[in-house]
Short mmCIF file of C-alpha atoms in Angstrom, two decimals:
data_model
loop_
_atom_site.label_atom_id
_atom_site.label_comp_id
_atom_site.label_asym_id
_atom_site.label_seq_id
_atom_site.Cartn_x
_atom_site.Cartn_y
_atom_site.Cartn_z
CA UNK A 371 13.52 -23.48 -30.67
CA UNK A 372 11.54 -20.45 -30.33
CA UNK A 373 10.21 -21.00 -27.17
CA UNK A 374 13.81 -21.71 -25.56
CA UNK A 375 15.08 -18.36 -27.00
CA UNK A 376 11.87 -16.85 -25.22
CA UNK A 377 12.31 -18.61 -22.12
CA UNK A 378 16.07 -17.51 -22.14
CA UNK A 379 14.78 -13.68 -23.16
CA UNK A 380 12.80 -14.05 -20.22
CA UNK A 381 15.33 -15.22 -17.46
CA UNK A 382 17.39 -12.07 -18.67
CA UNK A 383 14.53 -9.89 -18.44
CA UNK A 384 14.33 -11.39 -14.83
CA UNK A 385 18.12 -10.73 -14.09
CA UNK A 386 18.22 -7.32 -15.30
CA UNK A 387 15.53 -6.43 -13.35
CA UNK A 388 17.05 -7.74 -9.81
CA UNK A 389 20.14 -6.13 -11.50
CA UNK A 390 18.61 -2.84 -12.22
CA UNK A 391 17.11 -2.43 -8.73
CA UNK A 392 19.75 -3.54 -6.72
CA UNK A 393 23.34 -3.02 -8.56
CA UNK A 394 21.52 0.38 -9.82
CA UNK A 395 19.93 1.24 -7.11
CA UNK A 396 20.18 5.02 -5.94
CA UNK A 397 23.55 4.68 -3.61
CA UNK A 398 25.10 2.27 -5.58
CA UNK A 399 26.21 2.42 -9.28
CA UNK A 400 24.29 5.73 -10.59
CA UNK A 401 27.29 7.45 -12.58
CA UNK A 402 26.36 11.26 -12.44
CA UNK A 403 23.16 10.41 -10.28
CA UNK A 404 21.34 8.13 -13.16
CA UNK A 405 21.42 4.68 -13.33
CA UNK A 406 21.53 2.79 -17.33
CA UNK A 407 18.11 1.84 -18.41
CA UNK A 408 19.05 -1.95 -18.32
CA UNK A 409 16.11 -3.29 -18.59
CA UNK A 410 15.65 -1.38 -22.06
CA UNK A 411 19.29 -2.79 -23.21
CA UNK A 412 18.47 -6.65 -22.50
CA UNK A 413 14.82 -6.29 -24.53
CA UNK A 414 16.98 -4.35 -27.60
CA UNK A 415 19.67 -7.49 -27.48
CA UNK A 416 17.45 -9.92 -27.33
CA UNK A 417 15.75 -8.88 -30.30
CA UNK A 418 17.89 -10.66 -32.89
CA UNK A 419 17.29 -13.62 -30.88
CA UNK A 420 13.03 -13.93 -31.07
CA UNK A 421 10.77 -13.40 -33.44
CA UNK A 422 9.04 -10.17 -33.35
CA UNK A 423 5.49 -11.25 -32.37
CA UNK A 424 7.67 -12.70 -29.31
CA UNK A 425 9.43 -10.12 -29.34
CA UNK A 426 6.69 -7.94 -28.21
CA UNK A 427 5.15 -10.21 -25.81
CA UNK A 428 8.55 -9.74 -23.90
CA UNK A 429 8.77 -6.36 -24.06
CA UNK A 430 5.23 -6.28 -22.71
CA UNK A 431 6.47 -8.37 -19.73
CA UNK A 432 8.92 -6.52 -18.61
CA UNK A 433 7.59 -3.25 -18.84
CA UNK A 434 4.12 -4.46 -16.76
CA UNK A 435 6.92 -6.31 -14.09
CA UNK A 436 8.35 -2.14 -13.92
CA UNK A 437 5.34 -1.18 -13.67
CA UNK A 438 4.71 -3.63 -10.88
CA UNK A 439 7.77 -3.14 -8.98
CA UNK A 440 8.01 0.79 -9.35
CA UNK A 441 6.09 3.69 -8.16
CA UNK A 442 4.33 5.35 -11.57
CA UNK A 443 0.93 3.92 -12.49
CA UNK A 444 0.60 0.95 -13.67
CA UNK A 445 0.52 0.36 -17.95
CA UNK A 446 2.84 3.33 -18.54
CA UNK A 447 6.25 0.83 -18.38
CA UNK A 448 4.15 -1.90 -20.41
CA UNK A 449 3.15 0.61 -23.34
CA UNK A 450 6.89 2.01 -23.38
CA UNK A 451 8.57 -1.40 -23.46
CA UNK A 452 5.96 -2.66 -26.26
CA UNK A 453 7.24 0.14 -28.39
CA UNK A 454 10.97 -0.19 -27.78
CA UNK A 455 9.90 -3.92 -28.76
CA UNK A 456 8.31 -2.73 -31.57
CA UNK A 457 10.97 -0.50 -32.85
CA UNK A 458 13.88 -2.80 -31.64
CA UNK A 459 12.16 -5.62 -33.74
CA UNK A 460 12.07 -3.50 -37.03
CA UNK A 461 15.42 -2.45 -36.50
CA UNK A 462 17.14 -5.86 -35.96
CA UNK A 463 17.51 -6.76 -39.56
CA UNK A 464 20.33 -3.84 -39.56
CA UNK A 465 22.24 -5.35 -36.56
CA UNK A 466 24.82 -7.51 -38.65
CA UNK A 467 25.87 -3.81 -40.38
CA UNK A 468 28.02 -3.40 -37.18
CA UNK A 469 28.75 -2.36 -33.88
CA UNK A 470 28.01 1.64 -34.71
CA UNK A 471 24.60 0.56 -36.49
CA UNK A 472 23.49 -0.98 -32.87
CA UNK A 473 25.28 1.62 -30.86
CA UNK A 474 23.03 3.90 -32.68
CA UNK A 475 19.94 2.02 -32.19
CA UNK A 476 20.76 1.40 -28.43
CA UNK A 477 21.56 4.80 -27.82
CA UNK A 478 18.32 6.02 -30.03
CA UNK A 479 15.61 3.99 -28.51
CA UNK A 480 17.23 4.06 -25.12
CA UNK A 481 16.77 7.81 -25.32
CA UNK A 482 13.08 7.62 -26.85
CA UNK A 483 12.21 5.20 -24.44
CA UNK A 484 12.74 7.73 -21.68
CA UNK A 485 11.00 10.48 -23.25
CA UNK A 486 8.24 8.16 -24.09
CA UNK A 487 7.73 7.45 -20.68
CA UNK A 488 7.84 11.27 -19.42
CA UNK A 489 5.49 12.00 -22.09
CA UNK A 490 3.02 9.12 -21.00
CA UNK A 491 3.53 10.20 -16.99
CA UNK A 492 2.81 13.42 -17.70
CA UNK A 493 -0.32 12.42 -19.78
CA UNK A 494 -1.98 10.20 -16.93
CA UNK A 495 -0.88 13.25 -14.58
CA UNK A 496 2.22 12.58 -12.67
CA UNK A 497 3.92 15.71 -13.34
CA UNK A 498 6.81 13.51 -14.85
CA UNK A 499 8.00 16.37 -16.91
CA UNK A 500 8.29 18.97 -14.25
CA UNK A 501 10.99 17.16 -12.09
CA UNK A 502 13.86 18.47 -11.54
CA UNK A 503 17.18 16.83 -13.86
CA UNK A 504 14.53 15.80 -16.66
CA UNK A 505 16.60 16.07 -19.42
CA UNK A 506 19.43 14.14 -17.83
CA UNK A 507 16.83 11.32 -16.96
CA UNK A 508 16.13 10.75 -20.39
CA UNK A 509 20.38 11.17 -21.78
CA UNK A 510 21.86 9.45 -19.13
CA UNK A 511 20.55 6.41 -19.93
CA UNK A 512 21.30 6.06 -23.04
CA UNK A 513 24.74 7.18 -22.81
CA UNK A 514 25.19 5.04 -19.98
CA UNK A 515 23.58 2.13 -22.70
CA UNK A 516 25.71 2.39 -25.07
CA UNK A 517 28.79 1.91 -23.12
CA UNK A 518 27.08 -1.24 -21.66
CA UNK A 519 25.86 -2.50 -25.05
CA UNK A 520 28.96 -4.38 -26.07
CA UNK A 521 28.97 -6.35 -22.96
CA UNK A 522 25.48 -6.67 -22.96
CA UNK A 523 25.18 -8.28 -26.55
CA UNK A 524 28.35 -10.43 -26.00
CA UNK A 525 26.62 -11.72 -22.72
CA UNK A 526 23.27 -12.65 -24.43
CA UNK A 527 24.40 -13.59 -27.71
CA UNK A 528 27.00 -16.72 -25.59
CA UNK A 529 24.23 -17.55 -23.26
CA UNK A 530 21.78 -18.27 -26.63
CA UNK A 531 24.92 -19.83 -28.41
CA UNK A 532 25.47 -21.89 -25.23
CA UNK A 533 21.69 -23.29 -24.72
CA UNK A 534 21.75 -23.93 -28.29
CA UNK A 535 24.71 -26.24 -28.68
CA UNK A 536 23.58 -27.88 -25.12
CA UNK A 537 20.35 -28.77 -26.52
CA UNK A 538 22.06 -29.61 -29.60
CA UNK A 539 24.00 -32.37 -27.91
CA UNK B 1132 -0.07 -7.09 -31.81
CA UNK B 1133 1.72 -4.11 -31.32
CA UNK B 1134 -1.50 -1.81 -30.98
CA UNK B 1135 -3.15 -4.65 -29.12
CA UNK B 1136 -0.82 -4.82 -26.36
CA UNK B 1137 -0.25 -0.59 -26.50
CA UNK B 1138 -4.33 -0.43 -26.03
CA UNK B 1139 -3.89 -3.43 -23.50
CA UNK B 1140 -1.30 -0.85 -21.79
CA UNK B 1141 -3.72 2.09 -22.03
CA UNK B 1142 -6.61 0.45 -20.45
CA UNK B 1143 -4.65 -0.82 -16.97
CA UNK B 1144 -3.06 2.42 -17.20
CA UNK B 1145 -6.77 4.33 -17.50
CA UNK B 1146 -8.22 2.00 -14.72
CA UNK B 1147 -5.29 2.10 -12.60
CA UNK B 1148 -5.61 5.75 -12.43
CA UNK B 1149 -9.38 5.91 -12.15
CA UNK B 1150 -8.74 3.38 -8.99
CA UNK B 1151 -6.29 5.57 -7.34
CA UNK B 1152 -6.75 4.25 -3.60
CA UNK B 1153 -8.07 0.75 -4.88
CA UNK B 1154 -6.59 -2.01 -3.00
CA UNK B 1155 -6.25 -4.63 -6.77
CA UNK B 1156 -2.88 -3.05 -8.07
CA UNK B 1157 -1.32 -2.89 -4.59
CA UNK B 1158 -1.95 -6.80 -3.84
CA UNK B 1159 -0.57 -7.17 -7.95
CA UNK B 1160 2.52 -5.13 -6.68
CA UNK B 1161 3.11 -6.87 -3.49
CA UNK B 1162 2.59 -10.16 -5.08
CA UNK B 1163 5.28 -9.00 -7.57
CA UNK B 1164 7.81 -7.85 -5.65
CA UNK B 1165 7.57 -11.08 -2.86
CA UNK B 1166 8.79 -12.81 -5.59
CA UNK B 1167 11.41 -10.56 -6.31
CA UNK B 1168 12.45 -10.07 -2.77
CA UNK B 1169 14.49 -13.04 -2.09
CA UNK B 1170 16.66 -12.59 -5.81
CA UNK B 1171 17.27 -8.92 -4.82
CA UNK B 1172 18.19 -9.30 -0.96
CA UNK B 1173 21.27 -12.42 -2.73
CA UNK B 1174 22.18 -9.84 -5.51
CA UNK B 1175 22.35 -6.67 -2.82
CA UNK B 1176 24.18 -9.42 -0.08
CA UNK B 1177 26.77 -10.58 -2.61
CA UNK B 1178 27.32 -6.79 -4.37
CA UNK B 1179 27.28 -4.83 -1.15
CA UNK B 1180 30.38 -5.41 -0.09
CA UNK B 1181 32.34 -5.02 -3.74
CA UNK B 1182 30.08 -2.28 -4.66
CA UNK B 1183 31.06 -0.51 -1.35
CA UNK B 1184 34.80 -0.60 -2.19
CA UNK B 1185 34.65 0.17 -5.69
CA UNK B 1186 32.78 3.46 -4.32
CA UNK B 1187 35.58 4.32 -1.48
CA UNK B 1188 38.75 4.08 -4.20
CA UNK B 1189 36.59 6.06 -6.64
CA UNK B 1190 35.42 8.56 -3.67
CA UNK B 1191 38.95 8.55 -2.19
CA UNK B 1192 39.43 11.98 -2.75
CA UNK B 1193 36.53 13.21 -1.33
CA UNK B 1194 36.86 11.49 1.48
CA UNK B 1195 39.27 13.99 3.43
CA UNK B 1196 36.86 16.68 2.94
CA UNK B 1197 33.74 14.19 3.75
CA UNK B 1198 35.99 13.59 6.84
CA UNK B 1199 36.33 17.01 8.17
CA UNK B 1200 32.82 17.78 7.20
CA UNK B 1201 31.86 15.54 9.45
CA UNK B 1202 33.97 16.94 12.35
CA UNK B 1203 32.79 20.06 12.36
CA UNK B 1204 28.97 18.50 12.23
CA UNK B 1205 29.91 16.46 15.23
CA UNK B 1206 31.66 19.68 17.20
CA UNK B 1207 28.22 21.63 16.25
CA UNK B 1208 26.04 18.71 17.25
CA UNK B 1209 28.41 18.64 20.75
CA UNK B 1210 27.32 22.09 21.68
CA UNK B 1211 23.96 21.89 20.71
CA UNK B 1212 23.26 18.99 22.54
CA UNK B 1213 24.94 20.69 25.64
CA UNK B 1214 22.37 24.03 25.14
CA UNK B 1215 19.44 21.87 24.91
CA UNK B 1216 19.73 19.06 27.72
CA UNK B 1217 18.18 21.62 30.38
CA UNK B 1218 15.16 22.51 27.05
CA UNK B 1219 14.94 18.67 26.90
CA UNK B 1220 13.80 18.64 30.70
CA UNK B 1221 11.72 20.95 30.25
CA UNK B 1222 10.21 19.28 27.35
CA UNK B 1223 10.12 15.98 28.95
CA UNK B 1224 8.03 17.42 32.01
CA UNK B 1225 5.88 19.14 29.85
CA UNK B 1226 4.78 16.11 27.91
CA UNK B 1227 4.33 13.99 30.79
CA UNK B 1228 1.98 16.60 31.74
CA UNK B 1229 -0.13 16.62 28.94
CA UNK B 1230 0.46 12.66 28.51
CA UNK B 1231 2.35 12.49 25.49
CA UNK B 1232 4.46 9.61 24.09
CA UNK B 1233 7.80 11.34 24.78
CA UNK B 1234 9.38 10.89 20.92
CA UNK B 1235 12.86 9.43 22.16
CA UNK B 1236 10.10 6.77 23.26
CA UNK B 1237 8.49 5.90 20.07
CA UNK B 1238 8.83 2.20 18.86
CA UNK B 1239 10.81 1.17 16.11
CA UNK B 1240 12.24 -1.45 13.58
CA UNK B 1241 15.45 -0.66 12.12
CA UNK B 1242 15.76 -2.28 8.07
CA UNK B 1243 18.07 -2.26 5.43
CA UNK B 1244 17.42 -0.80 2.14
CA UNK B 1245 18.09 -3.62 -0.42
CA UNK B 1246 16.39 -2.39 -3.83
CA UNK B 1247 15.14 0.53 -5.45
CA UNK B 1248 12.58 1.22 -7.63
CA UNK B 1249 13.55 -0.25 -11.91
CA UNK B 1250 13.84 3.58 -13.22
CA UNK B 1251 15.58 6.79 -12.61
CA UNK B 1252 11.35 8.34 -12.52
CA UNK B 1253 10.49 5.66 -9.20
CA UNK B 1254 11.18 7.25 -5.93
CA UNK B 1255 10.61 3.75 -4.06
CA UNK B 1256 12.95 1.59 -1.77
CA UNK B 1257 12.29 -1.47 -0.54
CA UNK B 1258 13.63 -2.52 2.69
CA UNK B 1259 14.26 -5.70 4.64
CA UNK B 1260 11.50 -6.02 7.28
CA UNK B 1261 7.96 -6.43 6.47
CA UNK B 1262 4.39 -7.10 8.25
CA UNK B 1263 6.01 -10.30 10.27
CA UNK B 1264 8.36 -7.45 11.93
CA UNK B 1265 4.83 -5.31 12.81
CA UNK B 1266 5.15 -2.80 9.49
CA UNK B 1267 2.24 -1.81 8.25
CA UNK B 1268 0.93 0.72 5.52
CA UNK B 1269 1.43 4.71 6.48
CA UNK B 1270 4.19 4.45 9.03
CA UNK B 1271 6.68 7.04 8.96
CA UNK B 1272 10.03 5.87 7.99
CA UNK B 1273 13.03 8.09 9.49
CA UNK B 1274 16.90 7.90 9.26
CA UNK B 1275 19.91 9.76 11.40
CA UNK B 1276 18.47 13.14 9.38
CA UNK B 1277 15.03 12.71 9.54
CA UNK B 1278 12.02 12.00 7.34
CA UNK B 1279 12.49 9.38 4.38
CA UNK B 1280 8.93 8.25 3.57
CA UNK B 1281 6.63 6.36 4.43
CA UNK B 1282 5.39 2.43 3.74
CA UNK B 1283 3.57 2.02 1.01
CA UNK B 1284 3.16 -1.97 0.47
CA UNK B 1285 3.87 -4.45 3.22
CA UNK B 1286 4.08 -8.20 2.23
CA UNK B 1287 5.74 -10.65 4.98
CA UNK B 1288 9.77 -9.81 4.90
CA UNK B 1289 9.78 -7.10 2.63
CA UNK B 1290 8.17 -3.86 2.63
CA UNK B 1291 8.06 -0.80 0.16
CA UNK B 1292 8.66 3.06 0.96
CA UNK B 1293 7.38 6.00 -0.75
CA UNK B 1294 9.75 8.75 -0.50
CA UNK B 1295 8.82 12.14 0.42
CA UNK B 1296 10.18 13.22 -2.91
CA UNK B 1297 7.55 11.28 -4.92
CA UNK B 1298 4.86 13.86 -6.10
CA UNK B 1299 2.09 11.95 -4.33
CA UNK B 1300 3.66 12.40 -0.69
CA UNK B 1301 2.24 15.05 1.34
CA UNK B 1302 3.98 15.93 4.78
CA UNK B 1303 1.63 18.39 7.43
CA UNK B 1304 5.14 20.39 8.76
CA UNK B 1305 5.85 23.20 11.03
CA UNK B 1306 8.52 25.84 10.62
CA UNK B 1307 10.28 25.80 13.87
CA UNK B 1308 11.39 29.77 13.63
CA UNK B 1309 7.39 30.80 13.06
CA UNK B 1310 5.86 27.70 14.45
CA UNK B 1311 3.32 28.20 11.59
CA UNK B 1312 2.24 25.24 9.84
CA UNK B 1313 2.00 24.00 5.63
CA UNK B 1314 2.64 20.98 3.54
CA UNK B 1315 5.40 20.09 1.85
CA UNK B 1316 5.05 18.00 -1.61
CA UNK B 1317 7.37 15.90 -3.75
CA UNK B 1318 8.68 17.10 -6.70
CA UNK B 1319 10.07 13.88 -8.08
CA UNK B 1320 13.66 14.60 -7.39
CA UNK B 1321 15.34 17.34 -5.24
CA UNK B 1322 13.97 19.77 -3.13
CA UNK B 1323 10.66 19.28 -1.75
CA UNK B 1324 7.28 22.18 -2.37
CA UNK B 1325 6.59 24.34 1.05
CA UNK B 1326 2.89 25.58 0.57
CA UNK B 1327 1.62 27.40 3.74
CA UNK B 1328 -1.98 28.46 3.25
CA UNK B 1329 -2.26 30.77 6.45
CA UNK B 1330 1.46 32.42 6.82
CA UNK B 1331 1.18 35.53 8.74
CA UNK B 1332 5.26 35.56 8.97
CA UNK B 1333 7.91 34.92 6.53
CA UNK B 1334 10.35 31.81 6.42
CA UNK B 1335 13.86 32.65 5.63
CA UNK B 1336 16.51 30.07 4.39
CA UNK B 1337 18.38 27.93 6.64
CA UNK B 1338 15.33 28.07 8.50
CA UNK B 1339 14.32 24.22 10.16
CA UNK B 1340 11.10 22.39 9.73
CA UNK B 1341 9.64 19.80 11.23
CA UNK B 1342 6.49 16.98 10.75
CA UNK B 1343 3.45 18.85 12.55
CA UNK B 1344 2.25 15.66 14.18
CA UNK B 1345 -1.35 15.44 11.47
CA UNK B 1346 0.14 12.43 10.10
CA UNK B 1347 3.57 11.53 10.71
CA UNK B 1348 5.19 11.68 14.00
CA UNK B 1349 5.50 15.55 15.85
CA UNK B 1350 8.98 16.63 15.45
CA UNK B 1351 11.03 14.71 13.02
CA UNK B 1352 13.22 16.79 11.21
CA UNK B 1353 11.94 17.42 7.34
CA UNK B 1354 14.44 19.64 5.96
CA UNK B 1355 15.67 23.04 5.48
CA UNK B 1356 14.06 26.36 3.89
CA UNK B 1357 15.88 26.74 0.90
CA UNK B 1358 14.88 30.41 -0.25
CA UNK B 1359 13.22 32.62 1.82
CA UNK B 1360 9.78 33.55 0.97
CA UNK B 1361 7.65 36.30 1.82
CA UNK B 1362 4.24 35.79 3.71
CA UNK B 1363 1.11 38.21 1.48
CA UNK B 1364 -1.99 38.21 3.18
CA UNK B 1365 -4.65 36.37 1.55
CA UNK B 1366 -1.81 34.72 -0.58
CA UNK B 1367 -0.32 31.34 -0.21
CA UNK B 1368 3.52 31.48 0.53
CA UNK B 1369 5.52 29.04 -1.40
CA UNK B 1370 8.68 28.03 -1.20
CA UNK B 1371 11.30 25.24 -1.26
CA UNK B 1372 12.78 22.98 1.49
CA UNK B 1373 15.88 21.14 0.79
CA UNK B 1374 15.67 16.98 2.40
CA UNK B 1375 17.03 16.70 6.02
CA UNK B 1376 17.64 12.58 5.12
CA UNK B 1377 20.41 12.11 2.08
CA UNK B 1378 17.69 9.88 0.09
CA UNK B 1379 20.44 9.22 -2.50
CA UNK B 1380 22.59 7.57 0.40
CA UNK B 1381 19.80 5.57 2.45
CA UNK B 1382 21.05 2.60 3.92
CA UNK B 1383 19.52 2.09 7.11
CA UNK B 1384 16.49 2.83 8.21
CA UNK B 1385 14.02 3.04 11.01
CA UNK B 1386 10.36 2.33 10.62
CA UNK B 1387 7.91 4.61 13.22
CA UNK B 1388 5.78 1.48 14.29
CA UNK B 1389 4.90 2.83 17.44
CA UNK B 1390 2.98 5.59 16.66
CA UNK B 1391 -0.23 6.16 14.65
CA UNK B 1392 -2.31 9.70 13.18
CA UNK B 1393 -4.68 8.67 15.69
CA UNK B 1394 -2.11 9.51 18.21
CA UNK B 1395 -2.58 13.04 16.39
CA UNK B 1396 -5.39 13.76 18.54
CA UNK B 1397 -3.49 13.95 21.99
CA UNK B 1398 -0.46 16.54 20.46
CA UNK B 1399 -2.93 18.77 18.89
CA UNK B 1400 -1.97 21.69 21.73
CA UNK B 1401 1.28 22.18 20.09
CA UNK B 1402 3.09 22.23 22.72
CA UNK B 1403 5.69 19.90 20.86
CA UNK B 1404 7.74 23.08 19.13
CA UNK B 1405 11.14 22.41 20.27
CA UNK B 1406 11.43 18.41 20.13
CA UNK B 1407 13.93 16.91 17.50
CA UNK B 1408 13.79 13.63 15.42
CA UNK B 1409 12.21 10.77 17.19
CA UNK B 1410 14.84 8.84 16.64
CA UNK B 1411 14.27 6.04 18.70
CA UNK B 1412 14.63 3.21 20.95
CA UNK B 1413 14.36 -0.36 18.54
CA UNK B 1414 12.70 -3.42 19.14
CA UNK B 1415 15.48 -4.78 17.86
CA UNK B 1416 17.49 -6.13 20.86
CA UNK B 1417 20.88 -5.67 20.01
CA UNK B 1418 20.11 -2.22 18.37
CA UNK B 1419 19.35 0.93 20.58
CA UNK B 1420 19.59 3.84 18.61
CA UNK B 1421 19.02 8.39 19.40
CA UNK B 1422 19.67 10.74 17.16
CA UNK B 1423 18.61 13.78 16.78
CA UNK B 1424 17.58 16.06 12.90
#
């Protein structure tokens, strides 16, 4: 069972990566000129889903496949994503308190996430902090999360539901 | 496993920038992002088109005033054309003098952006046409306003630009009011860094400047001065040049594949001061494109 649930974590890694890129992209959806950190919201709902060991390794995925596909050097992405991984994987136990208690936690690592990143760029010498509209780089997205996170859970948590009672039959 | 895969992180991230200019993460990200290629190109086909409506009712308003914007550009554009068909002559004569690629001639593909780079810190696009269309690493990429980027990674269909934004593009330019030369630099986001090392005049806002021909094409527009800056002798003069191209709106795009630095060598007389944006004839048959920056 645990390798379905990873398999499925993975597909919607995949998807919100063509999502994030395309749907997101700058000229498209970018509310106040910065996209939602999508990519960050599907690893945080998947977490009640996996195990956190697996857990990790998918959070690891995605954030070398953003590495991969974007501009920054390569391992920054990967180190962020392990720790939202990390975090999102102590924090699931807390999810079935309700919809503010993962708002919170959405919004929270969403936010750190960001910064993380900054802080790593800026330590392996991109500059990262010096750009222009920082600070909304890092808010945005988590604002822009939390609005999303409703839909986002619903989505994941039917699509696990789903392949579970399929296999089931 | 946490600290395992955060040291696995910090390793590829310590030999990725020790490699800078190493060829192994650049086949990694082209190998990546040919995969993702086709997915993205059916997501950006199928969303386009909703996507683009959604934004016209919610930009409704703004329209009008887009609209009349635009007007006025085109009246302005209307009279400077007229002034400078007799300078484009001129030009023209002048070039096939010195035998120079006129720029109007310059060969180019025209692509479609169809992706961006997965965070709001990536100033990448990746665009439709690739190595099997004659793209290859370092051309200049240009739209109607002038200088985008350039390519970065090439794989068959697809093909990745570096904007000029990103911190790591550097741009050789000339200030058309002091025909002095600098470099502009990324910032990450907004306007671009004007260093000029060897100002002996100042550079006042508003004021135009264009590639200097060192590595991009001579002449395509960059952008505009945004605060004028004093020239000190022995000092460097710095200053700020707001983007000629809208990189928050690209759409369409032509790739420079007709022209390469070596070409650098024949328009090193300057004599290339008052040309616009190449913006080009295609190879594209049903697409035959000027403009002007």
């Amino acid at each position: 069972m645990s390798r379905s649930r990873v398999v499925i974590s993975l597909v919607a890694v995949l998807i919100a990566i063509v999502i994030q890129t395309t749907v997101f992209a700058p000229g498209r959806i970018q509310p106040l000129g910065v996209a939602p950190a999508l990519i960050t919201l599907v690893v945080i709902a998947v977490a009640p889903q996996v195990e956190s060991e697996y857990l990790l390794l998918i959070g690891f995925t995605a954030g070398v496949l953003m590495d991969l596909i974007g501009s920054g050097t390569l391992g920054l992405w990967a180190m962020t994503m392990t720790t939202v991984a990390y975090a999102a994987g102590r924090l699931k136990h807390r999810f079935p308190d309700g919809l503010v208690y993962i708002g919170g936690t959405v919004f929270v690592l969403t936010v750190a996430s960001q910064l993380l990143f900054v802080l790593l760029g800026t330590l392996f010498g991109q500059g990262t902090i010096s750009e222009p509209g920082v600070f909304w780089k890092i808010l945005l997205p988590g604002v822009w999360n939390l609005l999303l996170a409703a839909p986002v859970f619903w989505v994941l948590g039917k699509a696990f539901r789903t392949r579970q009672s399929g296999w089931a039959v | 496993m946490f600290l395992s895969l955060v040291a696995v992180g910090f390793v590829v991230a310590t030999f990725d920038v020790r490699s800078s200019g190493d060829g192994a993460s650049d086949v990694l990200r082209e190998g990546t992002q040919s995969i993702f290629t086709p997915f993205q190109s059916g997501v950006d086909f199928v969303t386009r088109p909703v996507i683009g409506f959604v934004d016209g009712v919610s930009n409704l308003a703004g329209l009008r005033s887009e609209n009349e914007r635009l007007a006025d550009r085109v009246r302005e554009l209307e009279a400077q054309v007229q002034a400078t068909g007799a300078l484009a002559e001129q030009v023209a004569q002048l070039e096939a003098i010195n035998g120079l690629a006129a720029p109007d001639q310059l060969t180019t593909v025209t692509a479609r952006m169809n992706a961006s780079g997965p965070s709001a810190f990536d100033n990448v696009r990746f665009i439709d046409k690739g190595a099997s269309d004659g793209i290859v690493v370092g051309q200049a990429v240009v739209d109607e306003d002038g200088l985008v980027g350039r390519v970065d990674i090439v794989s068959a269909n697809a093909a990745r630009i570096r904007l000029i934004t990103d911190p790591v593009v550097s741009v050789g330019v000339r200030v058309l009011s002091t025909n002095e030369t600098g470099i502009v630099t990324g910032k990450g986001d907004g306007p671009l860094r004007l260093e000029m090392f060897r100002a002996k005049e100042a550079v006042y806002e508003g004021d135009r400047v264009i590639t200097d021909g060192s590595r991009f094409p001579p002449g395509i527009a960059v952008g505009t001065v945004r605060k004028t800056a004093d020239a000190e002798v022995g000092f460097v003069l710095r200053t700020e040049v707001d983007p000629a191209a809208r990189l928050s709106k690209i759409d369409y795009v032509k790739v420079i594949v007709g022209w390469s630095p070596i070409d650098a060598g024949l328009g090193d007389d300057e004599s290339t001061t008052t040309t616009t944006a190449p913006v080009t004839t295609t190879t594209e048959a049903t697409t035959t494109t000027t403009g002007g920056g």
